[in-house]
Tab-separated table of C-alpha atoms and ligand atoms in Angstrom:
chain	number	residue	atom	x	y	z
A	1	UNK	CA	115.645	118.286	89.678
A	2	UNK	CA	117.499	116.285	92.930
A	3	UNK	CA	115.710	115.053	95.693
A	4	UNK	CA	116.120	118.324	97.628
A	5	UNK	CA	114.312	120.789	94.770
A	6	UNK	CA	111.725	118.184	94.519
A	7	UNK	CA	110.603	118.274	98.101
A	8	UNK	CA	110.925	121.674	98.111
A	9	UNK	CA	108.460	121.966	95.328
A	10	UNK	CA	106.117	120.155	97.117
A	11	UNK	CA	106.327	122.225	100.430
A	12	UNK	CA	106.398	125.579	97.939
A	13	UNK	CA	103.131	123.850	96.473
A	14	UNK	CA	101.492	122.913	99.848
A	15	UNK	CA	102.480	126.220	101.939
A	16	UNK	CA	100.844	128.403	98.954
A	17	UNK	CA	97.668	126.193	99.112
A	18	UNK	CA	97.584	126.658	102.945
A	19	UNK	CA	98.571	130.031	102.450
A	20	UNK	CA	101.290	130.203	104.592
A	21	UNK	CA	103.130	133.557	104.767
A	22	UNK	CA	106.266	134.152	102.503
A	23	UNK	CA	108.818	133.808	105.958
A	24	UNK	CA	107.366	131.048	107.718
A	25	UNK	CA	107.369	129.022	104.100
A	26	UNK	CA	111.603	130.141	103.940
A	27	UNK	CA	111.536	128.853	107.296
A	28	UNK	CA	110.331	125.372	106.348
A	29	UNK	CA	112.410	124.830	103.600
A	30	UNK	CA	115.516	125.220	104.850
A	31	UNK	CA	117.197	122.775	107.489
A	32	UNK	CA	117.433	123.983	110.905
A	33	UNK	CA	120.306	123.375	111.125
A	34	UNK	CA	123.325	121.452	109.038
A	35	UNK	CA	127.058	119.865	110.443
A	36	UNK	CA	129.198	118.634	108.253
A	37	UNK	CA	132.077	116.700	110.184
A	38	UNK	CA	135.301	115.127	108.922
A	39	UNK	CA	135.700	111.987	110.723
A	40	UNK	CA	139.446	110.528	110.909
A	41	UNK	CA	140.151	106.693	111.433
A	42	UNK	CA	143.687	104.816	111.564
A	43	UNK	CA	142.743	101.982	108.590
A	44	UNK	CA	143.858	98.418	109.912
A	45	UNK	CA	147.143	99.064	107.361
A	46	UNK	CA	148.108	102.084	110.169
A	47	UNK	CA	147.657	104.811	107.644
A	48	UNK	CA	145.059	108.012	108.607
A	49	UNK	CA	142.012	108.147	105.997
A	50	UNK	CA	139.415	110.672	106.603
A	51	UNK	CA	135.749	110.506	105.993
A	52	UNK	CA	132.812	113.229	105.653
A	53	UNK	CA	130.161	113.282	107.331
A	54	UNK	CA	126.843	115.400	108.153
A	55	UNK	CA	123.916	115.408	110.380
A	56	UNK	CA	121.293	117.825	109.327
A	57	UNK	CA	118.458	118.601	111.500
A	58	UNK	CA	115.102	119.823	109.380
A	59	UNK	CA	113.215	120.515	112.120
A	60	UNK	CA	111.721	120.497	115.787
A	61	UNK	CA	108.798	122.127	116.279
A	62	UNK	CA	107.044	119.155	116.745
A	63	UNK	CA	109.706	117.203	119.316
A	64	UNK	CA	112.768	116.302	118.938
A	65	UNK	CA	114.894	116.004	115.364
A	66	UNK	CA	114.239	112.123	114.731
A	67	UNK	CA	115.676	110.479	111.866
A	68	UNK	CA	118.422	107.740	110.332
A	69	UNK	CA	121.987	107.692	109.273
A	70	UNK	CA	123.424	106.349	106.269
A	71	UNK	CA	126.465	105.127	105.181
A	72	UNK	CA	126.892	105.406	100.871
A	73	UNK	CA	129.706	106.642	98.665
A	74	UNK	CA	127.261	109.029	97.203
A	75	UNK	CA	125.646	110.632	100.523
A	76	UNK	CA	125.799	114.859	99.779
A	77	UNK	CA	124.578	117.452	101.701
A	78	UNK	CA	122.186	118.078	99.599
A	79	UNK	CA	120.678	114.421	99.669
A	80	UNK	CA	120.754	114.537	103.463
A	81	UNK	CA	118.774	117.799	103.807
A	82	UNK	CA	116.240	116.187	100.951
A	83	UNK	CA	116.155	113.006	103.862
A	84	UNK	CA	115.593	115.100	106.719
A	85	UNK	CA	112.740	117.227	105.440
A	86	UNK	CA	111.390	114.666	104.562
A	87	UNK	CA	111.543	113.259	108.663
A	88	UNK	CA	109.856	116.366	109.341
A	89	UNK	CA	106.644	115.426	107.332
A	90	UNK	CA	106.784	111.919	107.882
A	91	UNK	CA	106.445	112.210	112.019
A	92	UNK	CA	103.723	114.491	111.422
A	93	UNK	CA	101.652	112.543	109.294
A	94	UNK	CA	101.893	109.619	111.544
A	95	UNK	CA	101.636	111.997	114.519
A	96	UNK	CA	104.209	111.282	116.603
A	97	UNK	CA	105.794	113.857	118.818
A	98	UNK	CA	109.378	114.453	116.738
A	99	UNK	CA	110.805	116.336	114.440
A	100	UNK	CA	113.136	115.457	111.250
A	101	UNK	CA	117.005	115.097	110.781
A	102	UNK	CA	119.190	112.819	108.883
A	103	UNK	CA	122.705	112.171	108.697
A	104	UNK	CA	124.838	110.577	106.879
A	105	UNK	CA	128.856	109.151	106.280
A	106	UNK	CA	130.005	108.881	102.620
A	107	UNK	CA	131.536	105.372	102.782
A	108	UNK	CA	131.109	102.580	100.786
A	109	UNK	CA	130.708	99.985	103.793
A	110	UNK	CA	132.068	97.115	102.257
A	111	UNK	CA	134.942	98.514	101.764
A	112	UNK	CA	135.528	98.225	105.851
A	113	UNK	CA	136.465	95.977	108.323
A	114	UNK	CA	133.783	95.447	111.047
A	115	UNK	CA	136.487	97.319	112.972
A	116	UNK	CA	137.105	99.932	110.750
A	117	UNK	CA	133.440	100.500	110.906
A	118	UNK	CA	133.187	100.556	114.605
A	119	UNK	CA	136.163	103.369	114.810
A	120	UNK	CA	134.282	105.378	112.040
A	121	UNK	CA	131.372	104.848	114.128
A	122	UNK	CA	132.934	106.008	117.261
A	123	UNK	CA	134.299	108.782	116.021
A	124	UNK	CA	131.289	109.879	114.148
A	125	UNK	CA	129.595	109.627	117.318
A	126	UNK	CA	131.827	111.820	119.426
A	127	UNK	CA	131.742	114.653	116.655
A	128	UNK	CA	128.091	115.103	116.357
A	129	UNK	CA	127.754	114.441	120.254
A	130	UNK	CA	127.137	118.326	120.826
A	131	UNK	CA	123.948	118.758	119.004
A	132	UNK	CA	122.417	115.045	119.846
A	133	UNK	CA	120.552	113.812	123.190
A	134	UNK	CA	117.024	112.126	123.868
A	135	UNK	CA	115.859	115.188	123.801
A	136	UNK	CA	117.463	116.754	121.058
A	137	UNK	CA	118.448	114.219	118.208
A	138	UNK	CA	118.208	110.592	118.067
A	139	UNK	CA	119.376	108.470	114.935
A	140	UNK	CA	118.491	105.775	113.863
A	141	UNK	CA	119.368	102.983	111.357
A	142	UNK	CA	119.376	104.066	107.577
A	143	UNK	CA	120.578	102.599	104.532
A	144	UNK	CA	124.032	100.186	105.030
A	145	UNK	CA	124.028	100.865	108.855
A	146	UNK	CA	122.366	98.402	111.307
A	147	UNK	CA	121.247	97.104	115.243
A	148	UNK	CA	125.210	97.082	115.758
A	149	UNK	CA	126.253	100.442	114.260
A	150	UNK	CA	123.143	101.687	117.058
A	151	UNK	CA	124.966	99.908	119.570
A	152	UNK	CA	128.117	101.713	118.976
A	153	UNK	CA	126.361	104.763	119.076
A	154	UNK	CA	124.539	104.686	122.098
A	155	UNK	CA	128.063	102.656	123.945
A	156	UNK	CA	129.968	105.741	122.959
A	157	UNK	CA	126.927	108.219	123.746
A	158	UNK	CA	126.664	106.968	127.515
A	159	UNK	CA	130.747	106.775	127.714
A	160	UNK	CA	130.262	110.440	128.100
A	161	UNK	CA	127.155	111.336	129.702
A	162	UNK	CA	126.101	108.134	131.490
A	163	UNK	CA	123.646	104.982	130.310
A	164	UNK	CA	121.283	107.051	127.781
A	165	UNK	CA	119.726	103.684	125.418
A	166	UNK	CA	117.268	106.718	124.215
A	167	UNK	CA	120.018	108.561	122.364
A	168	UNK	CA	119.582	106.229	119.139
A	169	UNK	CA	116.612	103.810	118.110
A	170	UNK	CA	116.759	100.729	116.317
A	171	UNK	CA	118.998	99.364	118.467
A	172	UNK	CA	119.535	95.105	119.625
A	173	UNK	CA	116.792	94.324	121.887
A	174	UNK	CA	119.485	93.435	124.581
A	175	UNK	CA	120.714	96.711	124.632
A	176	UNK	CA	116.722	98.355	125.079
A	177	UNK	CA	115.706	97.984	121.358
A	178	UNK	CA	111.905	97.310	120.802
A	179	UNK	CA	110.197	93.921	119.686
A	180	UNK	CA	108.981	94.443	115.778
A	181	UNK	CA	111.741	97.322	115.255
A	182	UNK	CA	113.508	95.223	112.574
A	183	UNK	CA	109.859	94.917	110.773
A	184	UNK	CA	108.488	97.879	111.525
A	185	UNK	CA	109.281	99.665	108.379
A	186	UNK	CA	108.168	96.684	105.961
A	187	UNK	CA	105.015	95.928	107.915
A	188	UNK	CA	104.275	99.695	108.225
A	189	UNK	CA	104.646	99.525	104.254
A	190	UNK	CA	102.069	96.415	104.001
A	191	UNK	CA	99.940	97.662	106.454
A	192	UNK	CA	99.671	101.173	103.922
A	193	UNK	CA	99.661	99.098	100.541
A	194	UNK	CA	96.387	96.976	102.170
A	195	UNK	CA	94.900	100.459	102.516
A	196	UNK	CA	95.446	101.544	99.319
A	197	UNK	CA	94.141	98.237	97.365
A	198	UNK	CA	91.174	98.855	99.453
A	199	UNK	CA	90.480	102.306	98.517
A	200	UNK	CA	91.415	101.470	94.844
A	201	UNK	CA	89.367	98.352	94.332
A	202	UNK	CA	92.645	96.243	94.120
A	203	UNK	CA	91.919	92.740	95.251
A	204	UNK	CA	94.849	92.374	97.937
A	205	UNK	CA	94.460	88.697	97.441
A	206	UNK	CA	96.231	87.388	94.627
A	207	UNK	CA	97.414	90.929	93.781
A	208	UNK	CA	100.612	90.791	91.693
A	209	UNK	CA	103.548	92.309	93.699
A	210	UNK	CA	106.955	93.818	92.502
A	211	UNK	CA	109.378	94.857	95.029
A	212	UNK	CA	112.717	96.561	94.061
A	213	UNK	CA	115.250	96.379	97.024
A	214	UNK	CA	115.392	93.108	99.526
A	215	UNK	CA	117.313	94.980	102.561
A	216	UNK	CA	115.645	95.188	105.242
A	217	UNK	CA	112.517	97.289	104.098
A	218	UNK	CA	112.178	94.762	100.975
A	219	UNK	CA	112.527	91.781	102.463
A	220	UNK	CA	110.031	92.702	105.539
A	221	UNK	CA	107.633	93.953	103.068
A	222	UNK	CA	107.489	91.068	100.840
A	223	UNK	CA	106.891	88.894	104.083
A	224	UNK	CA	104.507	90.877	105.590
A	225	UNK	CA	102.240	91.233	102.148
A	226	UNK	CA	102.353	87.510	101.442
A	227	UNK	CA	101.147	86.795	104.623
A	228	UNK	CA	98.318	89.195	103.412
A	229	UNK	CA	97.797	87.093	100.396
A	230	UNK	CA	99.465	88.794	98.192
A	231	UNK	CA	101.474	87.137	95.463
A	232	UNK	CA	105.210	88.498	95.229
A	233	UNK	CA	105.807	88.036	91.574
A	234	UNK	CA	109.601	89.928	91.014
A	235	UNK	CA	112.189	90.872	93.520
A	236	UNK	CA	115.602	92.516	93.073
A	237	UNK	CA	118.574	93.578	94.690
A	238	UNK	CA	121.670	95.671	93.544
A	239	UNK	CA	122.853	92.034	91.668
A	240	UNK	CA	119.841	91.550	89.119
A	241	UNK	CA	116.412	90.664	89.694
A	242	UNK	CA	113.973	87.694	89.571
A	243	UNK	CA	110.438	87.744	88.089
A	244	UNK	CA	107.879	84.469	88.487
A	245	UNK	CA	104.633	84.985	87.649
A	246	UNK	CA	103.128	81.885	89.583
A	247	UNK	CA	105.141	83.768	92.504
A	248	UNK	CA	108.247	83.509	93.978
A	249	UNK	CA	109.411	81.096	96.510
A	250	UNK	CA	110.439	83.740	99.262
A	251	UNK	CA	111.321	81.365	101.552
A	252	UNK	CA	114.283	80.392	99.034
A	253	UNK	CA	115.080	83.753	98.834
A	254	UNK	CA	115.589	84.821	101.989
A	255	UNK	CA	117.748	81.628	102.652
A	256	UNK	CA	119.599	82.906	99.916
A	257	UNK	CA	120.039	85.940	101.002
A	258	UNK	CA	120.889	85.110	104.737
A	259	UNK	CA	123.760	83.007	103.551
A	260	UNK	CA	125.091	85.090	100.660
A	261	UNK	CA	123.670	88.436	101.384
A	262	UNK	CA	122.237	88.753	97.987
A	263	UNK	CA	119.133	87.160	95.984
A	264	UNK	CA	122.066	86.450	93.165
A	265	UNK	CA	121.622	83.037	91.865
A	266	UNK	CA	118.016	82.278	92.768
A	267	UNK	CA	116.692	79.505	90.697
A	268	UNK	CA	112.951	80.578	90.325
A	269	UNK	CA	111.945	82.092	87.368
A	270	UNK	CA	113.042	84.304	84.777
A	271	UNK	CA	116.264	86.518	85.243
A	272	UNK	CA	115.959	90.700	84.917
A	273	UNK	CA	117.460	93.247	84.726
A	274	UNK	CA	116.673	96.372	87.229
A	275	UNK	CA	114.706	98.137	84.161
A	276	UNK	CA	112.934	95.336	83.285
A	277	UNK	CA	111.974	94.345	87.174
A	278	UNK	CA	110.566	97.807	87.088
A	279	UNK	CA	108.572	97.563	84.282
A	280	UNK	CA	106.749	94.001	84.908
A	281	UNK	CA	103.356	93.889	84.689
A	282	UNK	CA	101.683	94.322	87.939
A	283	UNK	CA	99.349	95.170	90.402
A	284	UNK	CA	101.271	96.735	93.082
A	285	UNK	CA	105.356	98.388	92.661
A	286	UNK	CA	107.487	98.908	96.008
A	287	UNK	CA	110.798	100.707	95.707
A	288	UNK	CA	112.573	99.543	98.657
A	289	UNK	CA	115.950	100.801	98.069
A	290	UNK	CA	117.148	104.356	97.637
A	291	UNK	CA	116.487	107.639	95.531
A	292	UNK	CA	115.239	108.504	91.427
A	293	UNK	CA	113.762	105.033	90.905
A	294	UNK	CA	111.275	106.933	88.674
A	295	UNK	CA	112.121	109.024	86.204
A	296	UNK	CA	110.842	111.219	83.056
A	297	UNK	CA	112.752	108.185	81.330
A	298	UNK	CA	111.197	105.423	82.840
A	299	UNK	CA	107.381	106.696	83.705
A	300	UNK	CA	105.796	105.650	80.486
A	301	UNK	CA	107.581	102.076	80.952
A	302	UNK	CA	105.556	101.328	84.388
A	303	UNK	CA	102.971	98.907	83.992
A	304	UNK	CA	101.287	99.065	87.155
A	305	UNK	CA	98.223	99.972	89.198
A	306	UNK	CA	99.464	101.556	92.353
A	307	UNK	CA	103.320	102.726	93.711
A	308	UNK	CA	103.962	102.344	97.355
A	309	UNK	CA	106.911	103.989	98.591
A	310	UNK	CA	109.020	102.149	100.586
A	311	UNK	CA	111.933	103.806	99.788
A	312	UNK	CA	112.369	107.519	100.364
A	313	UNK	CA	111.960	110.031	97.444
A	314	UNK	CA	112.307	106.801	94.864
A	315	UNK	CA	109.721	109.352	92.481
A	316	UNK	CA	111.715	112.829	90.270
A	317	UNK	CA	108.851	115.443	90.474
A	318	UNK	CA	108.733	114.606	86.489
A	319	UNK	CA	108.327	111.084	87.076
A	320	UNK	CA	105.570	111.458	89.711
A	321	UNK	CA	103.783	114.103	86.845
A	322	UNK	CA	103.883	110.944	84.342
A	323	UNK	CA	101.838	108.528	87.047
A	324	UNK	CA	99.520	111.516	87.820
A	325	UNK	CA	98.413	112.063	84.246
A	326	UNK	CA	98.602	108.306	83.453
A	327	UNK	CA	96.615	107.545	86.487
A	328	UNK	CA	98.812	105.383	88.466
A	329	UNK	CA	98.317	105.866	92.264
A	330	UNK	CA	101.571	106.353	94.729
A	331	UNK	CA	101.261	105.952	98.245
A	332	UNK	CA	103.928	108.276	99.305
A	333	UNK	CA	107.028	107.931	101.081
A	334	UNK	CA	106.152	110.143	103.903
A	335	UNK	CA	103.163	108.066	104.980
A	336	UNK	CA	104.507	104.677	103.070
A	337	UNK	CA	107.744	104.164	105.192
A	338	UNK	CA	106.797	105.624	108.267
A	339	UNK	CA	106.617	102.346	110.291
A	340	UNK	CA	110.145	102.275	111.050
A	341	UNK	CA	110.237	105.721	112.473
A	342	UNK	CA	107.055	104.841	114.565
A	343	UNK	CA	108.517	102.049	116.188
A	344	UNK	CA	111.409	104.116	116.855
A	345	UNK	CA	109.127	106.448	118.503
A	346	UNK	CA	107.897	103.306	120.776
A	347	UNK	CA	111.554	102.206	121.683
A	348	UNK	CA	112.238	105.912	122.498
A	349	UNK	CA	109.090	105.736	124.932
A	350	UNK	CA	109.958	102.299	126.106
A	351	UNK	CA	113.523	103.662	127.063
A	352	UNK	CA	112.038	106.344	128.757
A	353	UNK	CA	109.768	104.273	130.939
A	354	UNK	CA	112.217	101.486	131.242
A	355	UNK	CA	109.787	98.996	130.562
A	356	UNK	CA	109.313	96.723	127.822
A	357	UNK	CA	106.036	96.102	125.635
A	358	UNK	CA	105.328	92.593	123.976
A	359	UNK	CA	105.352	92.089	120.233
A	360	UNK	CA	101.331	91.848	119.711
A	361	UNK	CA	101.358	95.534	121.690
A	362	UNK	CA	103.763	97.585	119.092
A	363	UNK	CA	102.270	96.079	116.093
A	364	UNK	CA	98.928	97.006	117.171
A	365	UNK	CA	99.614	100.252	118.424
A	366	UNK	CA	101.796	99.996	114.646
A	367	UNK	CA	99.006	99.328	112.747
A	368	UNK	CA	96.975	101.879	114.061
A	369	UNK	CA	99.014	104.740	113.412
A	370	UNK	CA	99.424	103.896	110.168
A	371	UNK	CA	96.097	103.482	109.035
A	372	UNK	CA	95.065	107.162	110.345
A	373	UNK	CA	97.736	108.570	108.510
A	374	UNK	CA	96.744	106.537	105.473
A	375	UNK	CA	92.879	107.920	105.866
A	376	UNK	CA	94.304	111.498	107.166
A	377	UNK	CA	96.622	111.859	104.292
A	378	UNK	CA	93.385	110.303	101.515
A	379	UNK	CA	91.206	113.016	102.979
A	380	UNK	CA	93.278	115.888	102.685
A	381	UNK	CA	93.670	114.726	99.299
A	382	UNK	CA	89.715	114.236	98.289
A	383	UNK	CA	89.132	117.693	100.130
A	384	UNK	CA	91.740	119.578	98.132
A	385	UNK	CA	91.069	117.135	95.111
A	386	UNK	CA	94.872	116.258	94.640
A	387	UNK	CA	97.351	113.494	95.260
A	388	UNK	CA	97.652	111.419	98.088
A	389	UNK	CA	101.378	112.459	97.824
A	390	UNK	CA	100.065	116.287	97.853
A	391	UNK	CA	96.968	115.434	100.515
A	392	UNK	CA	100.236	114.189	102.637
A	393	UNK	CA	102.379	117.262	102.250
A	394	UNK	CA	99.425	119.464	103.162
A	395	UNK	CA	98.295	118.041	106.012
A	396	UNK	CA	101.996	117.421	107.467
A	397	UNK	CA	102.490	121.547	106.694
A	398	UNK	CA	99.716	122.269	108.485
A	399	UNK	CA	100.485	119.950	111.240
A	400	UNK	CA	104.196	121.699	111.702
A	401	UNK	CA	103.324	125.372	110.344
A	402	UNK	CA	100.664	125.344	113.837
A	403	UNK	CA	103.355	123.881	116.117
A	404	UNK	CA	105.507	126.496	114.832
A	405	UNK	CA	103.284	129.179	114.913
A	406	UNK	CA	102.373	128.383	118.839
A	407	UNK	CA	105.879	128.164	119.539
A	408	UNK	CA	106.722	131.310	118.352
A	409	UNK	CA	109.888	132.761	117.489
B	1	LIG	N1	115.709	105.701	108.438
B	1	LIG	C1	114.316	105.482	108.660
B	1	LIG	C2	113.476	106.446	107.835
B	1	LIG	O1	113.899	106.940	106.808
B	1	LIG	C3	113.949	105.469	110.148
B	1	LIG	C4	114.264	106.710	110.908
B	1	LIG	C5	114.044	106.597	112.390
B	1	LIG	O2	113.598	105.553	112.863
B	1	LIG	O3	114.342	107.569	113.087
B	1	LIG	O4	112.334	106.697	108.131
C-alpha cells in the first residue's frame, strides 16, 4: 500500500463510521482537481531540460486549497494527491478556514544552481498561475523548497496581477512573512508531543527523545522540546545518525549543520545507522523527514512509548496496525504537523489586514489551536474507542462532509 491507498483507507474507514453516503465518500477521496505541468528551463550550459510538475488541489469546501510544494526526484502524482488529502484533514482538525492541495516539481535540488532554481521556479509559477490566487490556492514551503523559493513565487505572482504577498505563505518576513513561520511546524509538533506525554503519563521532563530528520521540522522540534525539558537522545539526517544517551549537545549540532548543512561528523556519541536511530530505546520517536518511515518490516523493531508525526504519512497502514496491537501511541500527522500550516493561515490573515502581529501573539494564538485539536482529535477517539490517528480522521470528515453538504452541489 502507497501513501495514497493508505489515506484512502482511512477516509473509507471514517466515512463508513460516520455513515456518509456512497457519493459524497467518492467525492472525498478523489482530488478536486489535479495539473500536471511540464516546466522548461535553459540549464546555465544553454541546453533546454524539462521538468514535471503538479499541483493537486484535494479540496475546498472549507476555504481555500492551502498546502506546500516540494521539490524531490521521487515526487508522483500519486504522492502529491496522498499530500493534499491529507491538507484537507489537517486544516480541519486545527480549524482553520482552508482547504488542502499540494504540489510538487520532481527535481533533485542540488543538482541546481540557485539560478537554475529561480527559472524553474518562475516558470513553475507562471504555469500553475490559472488555478492559484489568495482566494483560490496558496503554497507554501514543503520539503527542499524554502523563504526564497516563496519569494519567487509571490515576485512572479504580482508581475502579473499586481502586489498579492497572500498568494504563497512562508515567505521572508521582509517580503510580509509572519514572525514564528520558520518554527511554526516544530513548535506546533512540541506543543502536540507535551499533550500526548500528558495524557499518557509520560514524564515530559527527562523524557528520552529520538528525532529522525533535522530540516527544518527536526531541528525546530528538537529545540522547542528541550526547552520543554526534554532530553534529545538521537538525531539523524539523510548522512547517518547520532545517538547519546546523556543527550546530545544540540547546540553543536545545529552549528554543524548551519555551516555544513548536515549533522555529518558530529562528535557526540555513538554513530547509527537510519535503522538503528529508529529503533533506540526511547520515550518519544519524531519522523521529521518524508514518507514509509514505518513499515510491516520495521514495526516490531520500535522500542518506544509514543510516535509523533512530524513528518507526513511517515506510518504504511501495516506499520501503524503493528503499534496499534503492540500498544504504541502515534500522534498523527494531520494534527502533529499542523503548526506550519497554522501559521500560514496567520501570515495569510496578516497579508490581508496589512498589519503585522508580534512573535508572543502567533505563538499564543499557535499554541492554542493546537491543543484543541490535540483534545478534539483524543475525544473523538475515546467516544468512538479508536486511535487518535482514527479519532482525527473522523472528526476532520465530519468537519468537511458538513461544509460540503451546506454548500451543496
Ligand atoms: N508543507 C506544510 C505541510 O505539509 C505546510 C503547508 C502550508 O503551510 O500551507 O503542512
Amino acid at each position: 500500500m502507497n501513501a495514497l491507498d493508505t489515506v484512502n483507507r482511512y477516509i473509507i474507514e471514517a466515512a463508513t463510521t460516520l455513515k456518509l453516503d456512497d457519493g459524497l465518500m467518492s467525492f472525498l477521496l478523489t482530488p478536486d482537481r489535479q495539473l500536471r505541468v511540464e516546466i522548461p528551463i535553459i540549464r546555465d550550459n544553454g541546453k533546454l531540460q524539462v521538468f514535471i510538475g503538479y499541483r493537486i488541489q484535494h479540496n475546498d469546501s472549507r476555504g481555500p486549497f492551502k498546502g506546500g510544494l516540494r521539490y524531490h526526484p521521487e515526487v508522483t502524482d500519486s504522492e502529491v494527491s496522498a499530500l493534499a488529502s491529507l491538507m484537507t484533514w489537517k486544516t480541519a482538525i486545527v480549524d482553520i478556514p482552508f482547504g488542502g492541495a499540494k504540489g510538487g516539481i520532481q527535481v533533485d535540488t542540488k543538482t541546481l544552481s540557485l539560478l537554475e532554481l529561480e527559472r524553474l521556479t518562475r516558470r513553475f509559477t507562471d504555469v500553475i498561475d490559472p488555478i492559484i490566487g489568495p482566494n483560490i490556492d496558496i503554497p507554501a514551503p514543503d520539503v527542499a523548497t524554502n523563504e526564497q523559493t516563496m519569494a519567487w513565487i509571490m515576485d512572479q505572482y504580482s508581475r502579473r496581477h499586481g502586489y498579492t504577498p497572500a498568494i504563497v505563505t512562508g515567505k521572508p518576513i521582509s517580503l510580509g512573512g509572519s514572525e514564528g513561520r520558520g518554527a511554526a511546524t516544530g513548535l506546533g509538533v512540541a506543543f502536540a508531543t507535551r499533550e500526548a506525554c500528558q495524557s499518557f503519563g509520560i514524564d515530559l521532563k527527562g523524557a528520552r527523545v529520538v528525532i529522525q530528520g533535522f530540516g527544518k521540522v527536526g531541528t525546530h522540534t528538537a529545540i522547542s522540546l528541550r526547552d520543554m525539558g526534554a532530553k534529545i537522545i538521537g538525531i539523524s539526517d539523510v548522512s547517518g545518525g547520532v545517538v547519546n544517551t546523556r543527550g546530545i549537545d544540540l547546540a553543536e549540532a545545529l552549528r554543524l549543520q548551519a555551516a555544513t548543512g548536515s549533522i555529518h561528523g558530529l562528535q557526540d556519541g555513538q554513530s547509527v545507522s537510519n535503522a538503528e536511530l529508529l529503533a533506540t530505546e526511547c520515550d518519544v520517536l519524531i519522523p521529521a523527514a518524508l514518507e514509509d518511515v514505518f513499515t510491516e518490516q520495521n514495526a516490531d523493531t520500535i522500542k518506544t512509548k509514543l510516535i509523533v508525526e512530524g513528518a507526513n504519512a511517515p506510518t504504511t497502514f501495516e506499520a501503524d496496525h503493528i503499534f496499534q496491537q503492540r500498544g504504541i501511541h502515534i500522534v498523527p500527522d494531520i494534527l502533529a504537523n499542523a503548526g506550519g500550516v497554522t501559521v500560514s493561515y496567520f501570515e495569510w490573515v496578516q497579508n490581508l489586514q496589512q498589519f503585522r502581529w508580534e512573535l508572543s501573539e502567533v505563538n499564543q494564538r499557535l499554541e492554542r489551536r493546537m491543543v484543541q485539536g490535540y483534545h478534539a482529535i483524543k475525544a473523538k477517539a475515546e467516544e468512538h474507542r479508536t486511535t487518535l490517528r482514527r479519532g482525527a480522521f473522523l472528526l476532520a470528515l465530519d468537519r468537511v462532509a458538513e461544509a460540503t453538504r451546506l454548500r451543496g452541489f
